[in-house]
Coordinates of C-alpha atoms in Angstrom, one line a residue:
X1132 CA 0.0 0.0 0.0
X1133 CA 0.9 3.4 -1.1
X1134 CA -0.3 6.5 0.7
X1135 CA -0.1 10.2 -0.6
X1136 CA -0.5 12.9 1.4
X1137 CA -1.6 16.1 0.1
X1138 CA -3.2 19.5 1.4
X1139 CA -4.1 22.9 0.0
X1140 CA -2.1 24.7 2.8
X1141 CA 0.9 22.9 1.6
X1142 CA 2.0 25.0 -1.7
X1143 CA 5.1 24.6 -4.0
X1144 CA 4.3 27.4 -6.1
X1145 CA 2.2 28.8 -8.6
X1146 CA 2.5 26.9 -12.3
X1147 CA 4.5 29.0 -14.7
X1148 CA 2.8 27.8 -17.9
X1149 CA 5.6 27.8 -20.0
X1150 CA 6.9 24.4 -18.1
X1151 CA 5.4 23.3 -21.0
X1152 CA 7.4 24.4 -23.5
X1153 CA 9.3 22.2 -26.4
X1154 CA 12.3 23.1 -29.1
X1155 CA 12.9 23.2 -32.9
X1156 CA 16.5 23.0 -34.0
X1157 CA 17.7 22.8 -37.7
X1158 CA 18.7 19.0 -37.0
X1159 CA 17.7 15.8 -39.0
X1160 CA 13.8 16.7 -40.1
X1161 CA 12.8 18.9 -36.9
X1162 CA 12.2 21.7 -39.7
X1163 CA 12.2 20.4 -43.0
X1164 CA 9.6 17.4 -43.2
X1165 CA 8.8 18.4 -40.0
X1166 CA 7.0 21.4 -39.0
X1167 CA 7.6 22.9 -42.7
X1168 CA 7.0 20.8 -45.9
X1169 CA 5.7 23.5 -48.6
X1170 CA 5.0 20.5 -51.2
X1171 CA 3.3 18.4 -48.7
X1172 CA -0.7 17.9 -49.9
X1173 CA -1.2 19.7 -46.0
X1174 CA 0.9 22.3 -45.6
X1175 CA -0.6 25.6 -45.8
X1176 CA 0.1 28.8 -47.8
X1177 CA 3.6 29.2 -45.8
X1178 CA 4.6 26.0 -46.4
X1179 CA 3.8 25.1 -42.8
X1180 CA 2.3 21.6 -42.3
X1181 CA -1.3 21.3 -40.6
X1182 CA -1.8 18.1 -39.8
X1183 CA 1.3 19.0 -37.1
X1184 CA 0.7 22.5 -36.3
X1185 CA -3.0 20.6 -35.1
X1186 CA -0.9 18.0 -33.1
X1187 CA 1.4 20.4 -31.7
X1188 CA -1.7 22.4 -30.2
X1189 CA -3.2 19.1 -29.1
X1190 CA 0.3 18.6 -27.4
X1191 CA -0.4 21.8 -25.2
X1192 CA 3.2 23.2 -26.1
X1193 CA 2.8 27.2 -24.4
X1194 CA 6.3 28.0 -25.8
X1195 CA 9.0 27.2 -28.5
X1196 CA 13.4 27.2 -28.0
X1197 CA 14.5 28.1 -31.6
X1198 CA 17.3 27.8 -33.2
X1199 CA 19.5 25.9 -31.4
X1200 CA 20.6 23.9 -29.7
X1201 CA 24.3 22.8 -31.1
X1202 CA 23.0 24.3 -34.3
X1203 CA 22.7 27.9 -33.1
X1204 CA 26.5 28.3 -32.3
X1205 CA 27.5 28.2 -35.9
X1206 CA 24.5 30.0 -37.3
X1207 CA 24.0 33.2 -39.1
X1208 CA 20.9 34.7 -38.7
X1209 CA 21.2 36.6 -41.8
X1210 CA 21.1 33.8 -44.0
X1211 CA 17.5 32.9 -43.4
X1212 CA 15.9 36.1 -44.1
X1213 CA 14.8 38.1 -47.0
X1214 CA 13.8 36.3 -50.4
X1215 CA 14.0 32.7 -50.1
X1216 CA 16.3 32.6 -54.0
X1217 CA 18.6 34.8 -52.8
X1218 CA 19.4 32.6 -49.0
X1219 CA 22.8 30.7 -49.6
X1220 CA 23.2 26.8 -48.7
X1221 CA 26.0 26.3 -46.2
X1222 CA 27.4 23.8 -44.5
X1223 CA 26.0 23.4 -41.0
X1224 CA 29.1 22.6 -38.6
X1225 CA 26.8 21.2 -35.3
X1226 CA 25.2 18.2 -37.5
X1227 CA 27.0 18.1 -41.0
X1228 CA 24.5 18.8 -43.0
X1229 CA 23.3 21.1 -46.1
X1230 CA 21.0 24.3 -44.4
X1231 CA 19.3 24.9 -47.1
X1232 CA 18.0 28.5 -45.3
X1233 CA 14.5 28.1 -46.8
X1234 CA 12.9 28.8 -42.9
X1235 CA 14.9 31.0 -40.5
X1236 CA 13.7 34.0 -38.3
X1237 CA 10.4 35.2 -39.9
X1238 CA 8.8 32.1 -40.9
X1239 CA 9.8 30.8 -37.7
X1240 CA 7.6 33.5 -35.7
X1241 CA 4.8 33.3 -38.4
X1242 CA 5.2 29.5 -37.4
X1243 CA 5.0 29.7 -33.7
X1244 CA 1.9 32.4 -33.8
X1245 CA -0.2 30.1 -35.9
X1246 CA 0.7 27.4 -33.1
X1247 CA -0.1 29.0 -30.3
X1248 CA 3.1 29.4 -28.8
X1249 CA 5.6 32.0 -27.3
X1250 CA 9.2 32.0 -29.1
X1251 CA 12.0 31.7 -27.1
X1252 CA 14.9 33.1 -29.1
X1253 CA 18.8 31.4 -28.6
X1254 CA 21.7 34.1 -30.0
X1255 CA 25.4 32.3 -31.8
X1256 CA 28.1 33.1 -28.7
X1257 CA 30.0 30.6 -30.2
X1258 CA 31.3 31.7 -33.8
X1259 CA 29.6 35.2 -33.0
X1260 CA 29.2 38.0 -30.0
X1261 CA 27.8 40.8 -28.9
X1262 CA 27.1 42.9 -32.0
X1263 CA 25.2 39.9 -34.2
X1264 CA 23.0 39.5 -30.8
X1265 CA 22.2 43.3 -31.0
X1266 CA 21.6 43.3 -34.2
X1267 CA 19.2 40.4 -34.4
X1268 CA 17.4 41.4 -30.5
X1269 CA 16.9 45.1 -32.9
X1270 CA 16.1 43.3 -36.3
X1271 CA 13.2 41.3 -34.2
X1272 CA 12.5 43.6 -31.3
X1273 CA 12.3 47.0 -32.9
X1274 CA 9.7 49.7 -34.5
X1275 CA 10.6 50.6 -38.0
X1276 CA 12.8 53.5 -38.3
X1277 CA 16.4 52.7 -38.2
X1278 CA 17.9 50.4 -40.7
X1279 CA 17.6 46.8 -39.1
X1280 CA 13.5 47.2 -38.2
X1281 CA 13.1 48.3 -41.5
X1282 CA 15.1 45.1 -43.0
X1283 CA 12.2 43.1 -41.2
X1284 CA 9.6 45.5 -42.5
X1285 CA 10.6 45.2 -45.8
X1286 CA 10.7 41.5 -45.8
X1287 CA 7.3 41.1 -44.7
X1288 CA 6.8 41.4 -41.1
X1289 CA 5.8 45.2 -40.8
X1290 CA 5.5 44.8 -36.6
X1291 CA 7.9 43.8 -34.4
X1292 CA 8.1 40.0 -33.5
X1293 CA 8.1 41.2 -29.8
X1294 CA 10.6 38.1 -28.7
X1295 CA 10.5 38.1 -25.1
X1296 CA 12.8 35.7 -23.5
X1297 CA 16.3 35.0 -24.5
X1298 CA 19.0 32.5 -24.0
X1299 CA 22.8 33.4 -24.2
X1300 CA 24.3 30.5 -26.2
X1301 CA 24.2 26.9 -26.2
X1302 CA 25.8 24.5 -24.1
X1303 CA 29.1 26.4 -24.1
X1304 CA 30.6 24.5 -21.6
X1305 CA 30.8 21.6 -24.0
X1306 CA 33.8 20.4 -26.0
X1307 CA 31.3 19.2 -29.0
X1308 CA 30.1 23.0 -29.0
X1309 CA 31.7 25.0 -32.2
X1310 CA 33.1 27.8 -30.0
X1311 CA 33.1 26.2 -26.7
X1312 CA 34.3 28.4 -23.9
X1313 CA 36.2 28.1 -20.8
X1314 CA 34.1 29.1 -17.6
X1315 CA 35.4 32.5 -17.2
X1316 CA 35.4 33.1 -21.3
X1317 CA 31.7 32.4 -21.1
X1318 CA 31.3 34.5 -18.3
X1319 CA 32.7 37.6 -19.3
X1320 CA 30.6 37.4 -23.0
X1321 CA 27.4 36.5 -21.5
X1322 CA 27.8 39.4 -19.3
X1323 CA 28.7 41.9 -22.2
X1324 CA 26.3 40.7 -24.0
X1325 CA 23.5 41.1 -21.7
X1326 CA 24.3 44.4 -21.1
X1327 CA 24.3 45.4 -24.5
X1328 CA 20.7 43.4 -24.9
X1329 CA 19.4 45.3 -22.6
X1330 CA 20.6 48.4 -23.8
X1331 CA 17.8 47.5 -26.5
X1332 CA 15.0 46.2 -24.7
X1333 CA 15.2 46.6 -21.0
X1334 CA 12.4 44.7 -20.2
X1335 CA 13.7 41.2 -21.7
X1336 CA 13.7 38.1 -19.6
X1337 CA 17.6 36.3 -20.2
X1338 CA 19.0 33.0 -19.5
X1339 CA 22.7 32.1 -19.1
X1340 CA 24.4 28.8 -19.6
X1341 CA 24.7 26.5 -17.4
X1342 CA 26.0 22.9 -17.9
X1343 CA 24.8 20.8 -20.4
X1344 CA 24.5 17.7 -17.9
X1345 CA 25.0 17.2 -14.3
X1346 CA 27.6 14.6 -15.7
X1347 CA 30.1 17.0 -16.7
X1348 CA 33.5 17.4 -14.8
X1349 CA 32.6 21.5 -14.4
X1350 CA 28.7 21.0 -13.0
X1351 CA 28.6 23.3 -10.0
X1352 CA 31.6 25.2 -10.8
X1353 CA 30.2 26.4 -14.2
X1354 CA 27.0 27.6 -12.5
X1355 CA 28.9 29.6 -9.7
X1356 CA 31.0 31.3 -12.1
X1357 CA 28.9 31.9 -14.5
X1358 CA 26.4 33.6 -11.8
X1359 CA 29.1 35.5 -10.5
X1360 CA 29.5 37.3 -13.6
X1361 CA 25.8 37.7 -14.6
X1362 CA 23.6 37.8 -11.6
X1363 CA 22.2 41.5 -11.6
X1364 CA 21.7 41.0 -15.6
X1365 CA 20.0 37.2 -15.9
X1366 CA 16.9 36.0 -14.8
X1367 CA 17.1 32.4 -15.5
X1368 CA 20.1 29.7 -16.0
X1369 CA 19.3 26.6 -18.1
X1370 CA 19.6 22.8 -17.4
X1371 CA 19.4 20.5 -20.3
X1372 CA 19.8 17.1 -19.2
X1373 CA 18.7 13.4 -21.1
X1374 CA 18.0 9.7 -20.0
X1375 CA 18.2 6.2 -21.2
X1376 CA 18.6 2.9 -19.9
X1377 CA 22.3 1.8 -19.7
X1378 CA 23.3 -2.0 -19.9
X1379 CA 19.5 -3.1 -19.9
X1380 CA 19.4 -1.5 -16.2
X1381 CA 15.2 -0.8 -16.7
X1382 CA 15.1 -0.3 -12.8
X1383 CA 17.2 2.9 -12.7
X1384 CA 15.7 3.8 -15.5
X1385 CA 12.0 4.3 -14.5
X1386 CA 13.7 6.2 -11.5
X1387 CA 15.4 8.4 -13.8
X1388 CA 13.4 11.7 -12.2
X1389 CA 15.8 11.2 -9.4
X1390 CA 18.5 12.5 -11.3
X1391 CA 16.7 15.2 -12.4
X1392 CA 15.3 16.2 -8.9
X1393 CA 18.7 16.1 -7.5
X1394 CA 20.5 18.2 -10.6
X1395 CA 17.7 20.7 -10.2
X1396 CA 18.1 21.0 -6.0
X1397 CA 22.1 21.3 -7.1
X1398 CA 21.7 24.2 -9.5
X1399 CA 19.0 25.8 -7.1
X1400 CA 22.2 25.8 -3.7
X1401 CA 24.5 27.3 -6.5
X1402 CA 22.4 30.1 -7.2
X1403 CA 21.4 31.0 -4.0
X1404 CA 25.1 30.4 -2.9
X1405 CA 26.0 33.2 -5.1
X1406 CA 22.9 35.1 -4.1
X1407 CA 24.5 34.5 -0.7
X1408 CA 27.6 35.9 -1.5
X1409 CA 26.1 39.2 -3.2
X1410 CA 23.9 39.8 -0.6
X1411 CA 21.0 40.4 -3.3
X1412 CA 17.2 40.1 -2.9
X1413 CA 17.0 38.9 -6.5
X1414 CA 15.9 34.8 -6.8
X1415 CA 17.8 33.7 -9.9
X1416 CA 15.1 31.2 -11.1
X1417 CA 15.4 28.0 -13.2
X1418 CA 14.6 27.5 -17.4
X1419 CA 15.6 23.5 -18.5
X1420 CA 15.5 23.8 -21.7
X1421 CA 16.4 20.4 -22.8
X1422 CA 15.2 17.6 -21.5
X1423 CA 13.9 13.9 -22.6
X1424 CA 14.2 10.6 -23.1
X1425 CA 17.1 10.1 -25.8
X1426 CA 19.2 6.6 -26.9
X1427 CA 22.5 8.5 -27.4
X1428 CA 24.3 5.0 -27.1
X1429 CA 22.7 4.8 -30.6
X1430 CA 24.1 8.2 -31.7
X1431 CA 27.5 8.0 -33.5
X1432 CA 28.3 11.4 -32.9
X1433 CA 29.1 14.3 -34.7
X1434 CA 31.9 13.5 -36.2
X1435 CA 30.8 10.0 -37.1
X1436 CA 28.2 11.7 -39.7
X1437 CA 28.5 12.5 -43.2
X1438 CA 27.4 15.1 -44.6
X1439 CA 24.3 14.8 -46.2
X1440 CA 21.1 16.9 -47.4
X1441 CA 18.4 16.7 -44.7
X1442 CA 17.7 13.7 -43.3
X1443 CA 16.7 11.5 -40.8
X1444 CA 18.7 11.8 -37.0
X1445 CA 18.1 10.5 -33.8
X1446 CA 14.5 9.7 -34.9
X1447 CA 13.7 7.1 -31.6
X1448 CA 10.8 5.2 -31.6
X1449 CA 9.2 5.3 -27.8
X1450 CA 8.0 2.5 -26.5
X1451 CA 5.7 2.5 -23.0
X1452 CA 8.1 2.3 -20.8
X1453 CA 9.7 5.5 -22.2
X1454 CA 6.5 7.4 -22.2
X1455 CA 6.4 6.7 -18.2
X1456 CA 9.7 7.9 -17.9
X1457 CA 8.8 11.3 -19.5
X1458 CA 5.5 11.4 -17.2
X1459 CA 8.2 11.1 -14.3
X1460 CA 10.4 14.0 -15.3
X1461 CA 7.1 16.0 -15.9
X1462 CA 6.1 14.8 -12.1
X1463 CA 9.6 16.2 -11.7
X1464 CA 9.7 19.9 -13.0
X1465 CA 6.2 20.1 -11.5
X1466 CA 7.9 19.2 -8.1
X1467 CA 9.6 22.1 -8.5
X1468 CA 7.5 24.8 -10.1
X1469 CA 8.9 27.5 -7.5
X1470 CA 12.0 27.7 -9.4
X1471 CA 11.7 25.6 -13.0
X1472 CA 9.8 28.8 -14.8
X1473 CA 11.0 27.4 -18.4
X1474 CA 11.0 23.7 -19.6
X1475 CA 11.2 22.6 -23.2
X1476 CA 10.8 18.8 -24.0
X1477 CA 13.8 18.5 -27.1
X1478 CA 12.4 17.7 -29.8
X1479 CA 9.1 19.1 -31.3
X1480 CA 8.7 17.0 -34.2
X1481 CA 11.1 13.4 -35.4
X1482 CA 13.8 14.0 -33.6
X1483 CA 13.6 12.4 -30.7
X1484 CA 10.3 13.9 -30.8
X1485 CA 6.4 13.6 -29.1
X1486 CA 5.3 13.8 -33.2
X1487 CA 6.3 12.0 -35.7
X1488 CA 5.8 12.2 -39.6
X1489 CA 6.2 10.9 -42.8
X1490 CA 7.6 13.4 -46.0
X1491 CA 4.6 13.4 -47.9
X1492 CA 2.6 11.4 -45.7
X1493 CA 1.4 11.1 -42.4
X1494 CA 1.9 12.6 -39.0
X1495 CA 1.5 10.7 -35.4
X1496 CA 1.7 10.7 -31.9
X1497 CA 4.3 9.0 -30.3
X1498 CA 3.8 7.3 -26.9
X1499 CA 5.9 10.6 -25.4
X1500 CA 2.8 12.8 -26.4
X1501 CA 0.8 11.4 -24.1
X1502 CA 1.5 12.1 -20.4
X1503 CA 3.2 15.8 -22.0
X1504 CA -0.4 16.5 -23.2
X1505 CA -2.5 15.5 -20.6
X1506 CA -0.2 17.3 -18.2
X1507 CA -0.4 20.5 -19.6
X1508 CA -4.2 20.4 -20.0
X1509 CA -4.8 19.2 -17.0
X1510 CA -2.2 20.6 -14.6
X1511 CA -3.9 23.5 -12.1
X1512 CA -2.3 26.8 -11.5
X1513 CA -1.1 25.8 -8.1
X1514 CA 1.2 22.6 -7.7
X1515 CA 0.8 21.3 -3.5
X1516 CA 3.3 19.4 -1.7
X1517 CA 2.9 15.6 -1.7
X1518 CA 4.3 13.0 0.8
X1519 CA 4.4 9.5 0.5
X1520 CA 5.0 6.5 2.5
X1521 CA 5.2 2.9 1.5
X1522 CA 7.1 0.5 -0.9
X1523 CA 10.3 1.2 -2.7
X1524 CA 12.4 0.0 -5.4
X1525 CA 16.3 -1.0 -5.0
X1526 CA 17.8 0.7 -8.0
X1527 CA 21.5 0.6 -9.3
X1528 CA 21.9 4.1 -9.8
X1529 CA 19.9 6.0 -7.2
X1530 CA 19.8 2.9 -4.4
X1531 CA 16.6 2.7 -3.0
X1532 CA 13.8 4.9 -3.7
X1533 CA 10.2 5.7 -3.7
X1534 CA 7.9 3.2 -5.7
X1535 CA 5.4 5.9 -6.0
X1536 CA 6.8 9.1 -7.6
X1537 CA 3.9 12.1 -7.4
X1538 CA 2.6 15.7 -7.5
X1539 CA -0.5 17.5 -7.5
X1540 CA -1.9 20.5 -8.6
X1541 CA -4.9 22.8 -7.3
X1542 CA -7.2 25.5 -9.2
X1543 CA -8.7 27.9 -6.8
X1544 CA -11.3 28.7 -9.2
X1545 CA -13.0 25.8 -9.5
X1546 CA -11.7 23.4 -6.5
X1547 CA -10.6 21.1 -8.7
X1548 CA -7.6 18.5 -7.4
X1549 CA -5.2 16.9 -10.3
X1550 CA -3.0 14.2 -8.5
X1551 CA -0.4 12.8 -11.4
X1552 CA 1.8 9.7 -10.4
X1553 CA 3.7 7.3 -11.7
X1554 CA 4.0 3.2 -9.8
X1555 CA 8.1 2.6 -10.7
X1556 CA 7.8 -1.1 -9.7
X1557 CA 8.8 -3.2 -12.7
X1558 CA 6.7 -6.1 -11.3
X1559 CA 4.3 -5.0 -8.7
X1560 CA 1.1 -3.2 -8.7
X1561 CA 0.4 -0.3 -5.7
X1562 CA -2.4 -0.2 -4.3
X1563 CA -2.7 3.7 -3.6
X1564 CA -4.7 5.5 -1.0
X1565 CA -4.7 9.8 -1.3
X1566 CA -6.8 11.0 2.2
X1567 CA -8.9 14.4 0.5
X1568 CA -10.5 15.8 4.0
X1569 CA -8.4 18.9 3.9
X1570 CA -10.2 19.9 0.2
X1571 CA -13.9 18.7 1.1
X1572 CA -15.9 17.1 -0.7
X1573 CA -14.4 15.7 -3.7
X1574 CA -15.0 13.3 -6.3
X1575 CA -13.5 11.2 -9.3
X1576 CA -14.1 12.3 -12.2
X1577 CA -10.9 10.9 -14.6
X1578 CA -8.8 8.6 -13.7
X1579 CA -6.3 8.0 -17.1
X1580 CA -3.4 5.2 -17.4
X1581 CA -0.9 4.9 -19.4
X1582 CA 0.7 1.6 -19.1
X1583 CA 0.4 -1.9 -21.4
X1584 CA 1.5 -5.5 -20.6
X1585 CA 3.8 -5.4 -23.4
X1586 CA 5.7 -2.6 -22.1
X1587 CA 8.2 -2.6 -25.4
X1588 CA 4.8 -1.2 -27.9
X1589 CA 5.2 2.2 -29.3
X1590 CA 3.1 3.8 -31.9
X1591 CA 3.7 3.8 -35.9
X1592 CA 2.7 5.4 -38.7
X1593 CA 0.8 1.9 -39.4
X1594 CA -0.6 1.7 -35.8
X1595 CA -0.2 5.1 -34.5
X1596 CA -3.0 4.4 -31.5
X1597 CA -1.3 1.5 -30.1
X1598 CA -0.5 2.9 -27.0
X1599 CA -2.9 5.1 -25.9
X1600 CA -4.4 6.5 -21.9
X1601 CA -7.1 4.3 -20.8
X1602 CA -9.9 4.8 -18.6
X1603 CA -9.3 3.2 -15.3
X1604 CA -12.3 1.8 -13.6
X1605 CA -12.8 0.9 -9.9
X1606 CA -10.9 4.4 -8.8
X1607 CA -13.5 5.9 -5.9
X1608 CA -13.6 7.9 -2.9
X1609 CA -14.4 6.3 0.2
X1610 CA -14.6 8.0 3.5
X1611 CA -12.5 10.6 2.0
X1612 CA -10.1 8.3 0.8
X1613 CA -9.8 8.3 -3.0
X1614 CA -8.0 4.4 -3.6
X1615 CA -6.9 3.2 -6.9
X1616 CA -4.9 0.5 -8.6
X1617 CA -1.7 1.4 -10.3
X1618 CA -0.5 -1.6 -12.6
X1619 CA 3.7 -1.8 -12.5
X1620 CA 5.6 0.7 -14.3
X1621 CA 2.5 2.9 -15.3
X1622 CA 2.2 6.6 -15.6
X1623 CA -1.8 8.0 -14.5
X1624 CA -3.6 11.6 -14.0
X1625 CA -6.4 11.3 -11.5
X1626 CA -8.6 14.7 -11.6
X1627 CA -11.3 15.0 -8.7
X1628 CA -13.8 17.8 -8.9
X1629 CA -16.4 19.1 -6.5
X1630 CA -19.6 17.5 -6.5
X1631 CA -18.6 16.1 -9.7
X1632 CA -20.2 12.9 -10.7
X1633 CA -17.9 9.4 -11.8

């Protein structure tokens, strides 16, 4: 037996909806096949496909990362405006590959408003500096009337694109980075450049670097230094991390959200150890940018590509088991909405993607979508404390830990409760009882499961509903007590309303 122990006077913090947020990079068919496909029989007078811009609202996705990702260090903004038969083809250095330039800046913003979402804009610190950041913050940012405004006004886009939220490079601490920086070389441009940004728009919201996994030999270090520099001029400093099982260890795997709780608690001492140190009232909050479930040990690496036209990369097919994992790490930044303001699931579309599609053809969830969607829809503005006592799981990697992993959300406006967990038992159901007296009177009304007895199914273009949510039946308050049955290694979202009816 499980027990969860929630209350309405026990508050994390209020939801910041962009949690929910996802990223496009120019890599494999993200962009090209992907979101935009001007011949496909779908796509739309831009050349932006439907059938995914319908999927990605389905998804929930609040905002966008674009460029980059590795390809943004390398990347000239320049080449993807203006008329499309006069943007050159280069070579992109990140992924080896022919960028074509047919979608850049402006279609990328035309993109995103059709979808729904906010655009989160990344700026080339590693070929390029301050001035190309100024220029394109002005080029997107300003009213016509000086020369760069007017470049954006003449090709199309007479308003400004209004770009709110910022990131300073890409993973610069990382040798695979084209430009990669020391600590202290980071540092110093990130602060110059944020300076100078701000010079344009005061009121933009930045994010620094910070390490681009909690497995590098500079984690910790990286943050503090990098804080030192930028504190009074950053808002945010990113975490990208990804997960996979190693060595067929499925264990450690469905416990993966421990990793990320503990990278997140380790960045959130750093900051507030510098915070210490400058005696500031400022709260230097939290944006992880990257995150997901990725099978890098079937990645050859960047050098171990040749270069090619666009086409297919790191194109994983999820199976149920992954899809769980994902619900975790959402469990996860949920955890710790006081301080995560910014999350984007990497990718949007095929790589290592929630959506998939065919060139030509067909577009589909993945197993991924799942959990991401119904978490965003469902999730309330206020995410509560939970506690939980009961079974655990011995685990290679994190020793022993919860079998139940959990959260819950609360919307004052309508009483409604969301309780979203996740039985990491490979073999056992839980038998889970959540006590409700503090909220009322409360009753089931959804109780979804993602989980299958063949926990290896994923979703194709040829049987793209195989793994769906199900309705759960049997799931009831008694006495106050909501109990339910959570099958091994299953991801569920139990909403209870107010004299709401089963």
């Amino acid at each position: 037996m499980a027990r969860l122990a929630v209350d309405p006077a026990f508050v994390v913090g209020s939801l910041d909806r962009r949690l929910f947020g996802s990223f496009v990079e120019h890599m494999g068919r993200c962009v090209y096949t992907g979101i935009y496909e001007p011949d496909h029989p779908d796509a739309d007078v831009d050349g932006f496909r439907t059938d995914v811009l319908a999927l990605v609202r389905e998804l929930g996705v609040t905002a966008v990362r674009y460029p980059g990702g590795n390809f943004v260090s390398n990347y000239n903004w320049e080449d993807g405006v203006g008329p499309k038969e006069d943007r050159p083809r280069k070579l992109d250095l990140a992924w080896r590959a022919i960028e074509p330039n047919q979608f850049g800046t402006d279609e990328f913003v035309a993109w995103a408003r059709k979808a729904g979402v906010d655009p989160i804009w990344a700026v080339n610190l590693g070929t390029r500096g301050i001035q190309e950041a100024v220029e394109l913050l002005s080029y997107c940012n300003l009213p016509a009337g000086t020369a760069l405004p007017d470049r954006r006004v003449a090709n199309g886009s007479k308003e400004p694109h209004d770009i709110r939220v910022w990131c300073l490079g890409n993973e610069m601490d990382g040798p695979w980075q084209i430009g990669h920086k020391t600590a202290d070389e980071y540092a110093r441009l990130a602060e110059e450049t944020a300076n100078a940004m701000r010079r344009v728009d005061p009121g933009l919201e930045l994010v620094a670097c910070g390490s681009s996994n909690a497995g590098m030999p500079t984690f910790g270090d990286w943050e503090r230094t990098v804080l030192e520099r930028t504190y009074d001029l950053v808002d945010h400093i990113s975490l990208h991390a990804y997960y996979e099982p190693k060595d067929g260890d499925q264990a450690s795997f469905l416990a993966a959200a421990e990793e990320m709780d503990r990278m997140i608690t380790s960045v959130v001492a750093t900051a507030d150890h510098v915070k210490a140190l400058k005696r500031s009232d400022k709260e230097i909050t939290l944006s992880f940018d990257e995150w997901n479930v990725w099978y890098q040990q079937h990645f050859p690496g960047e050098l171990g590509l040749d270069v090619r036209e666009v086409s297919p990369l790191i194109e994983d097919t999820y199976t149920v088991d992954d899809a769980v994992v994902v619900g975790s790490l959402l469990i996860t930044l949920l955890r710790h909405a006081d301080r995560v303001k910014i999350a984007c699931l990497a990718q949007l579309v095929n790589v290592i993607g929630p959506i998939r599609t065919e060139p030509g053809g067909r577009a589909w969830r993945q197993t991924t979508f799942h959990p991401f969607a119904l978490t965003a829809q469902h999730a309330g503005s206020t995410v509560l404390r939970t506690e939980v006592s009961g079974p655990t799981v011995q685990t290679a990697a994190y020793g022993e830990v919860p079998a139940l992993w959990s959260t819950a959300t609360y919307e004052d406006s309508t009483g409604e409760v969301v309780i979203f967990v996740v039985n990491r038992h490979e073999t056992d159901a839980l038998d889970l009882e959540v006590p409700l007296h503090a909220f009322g009177n409360l009753l089931v009304t959804q109780h979804l499961s993602l989980s299958d007895d063949d926990r290896a199914a994923v979703n194709t273009a040829a049987q793209p509903d195989r793994v769906v949510p199900r309705p759960v039946d049997g799931t009831g308050i008694d006495h106050g007590i909501c109990r339910a049955t959570l099958p091994p290694a299953s991801w569920h979202m139990i909403r209870l309303s107010p004299g709401g009816t089963r």
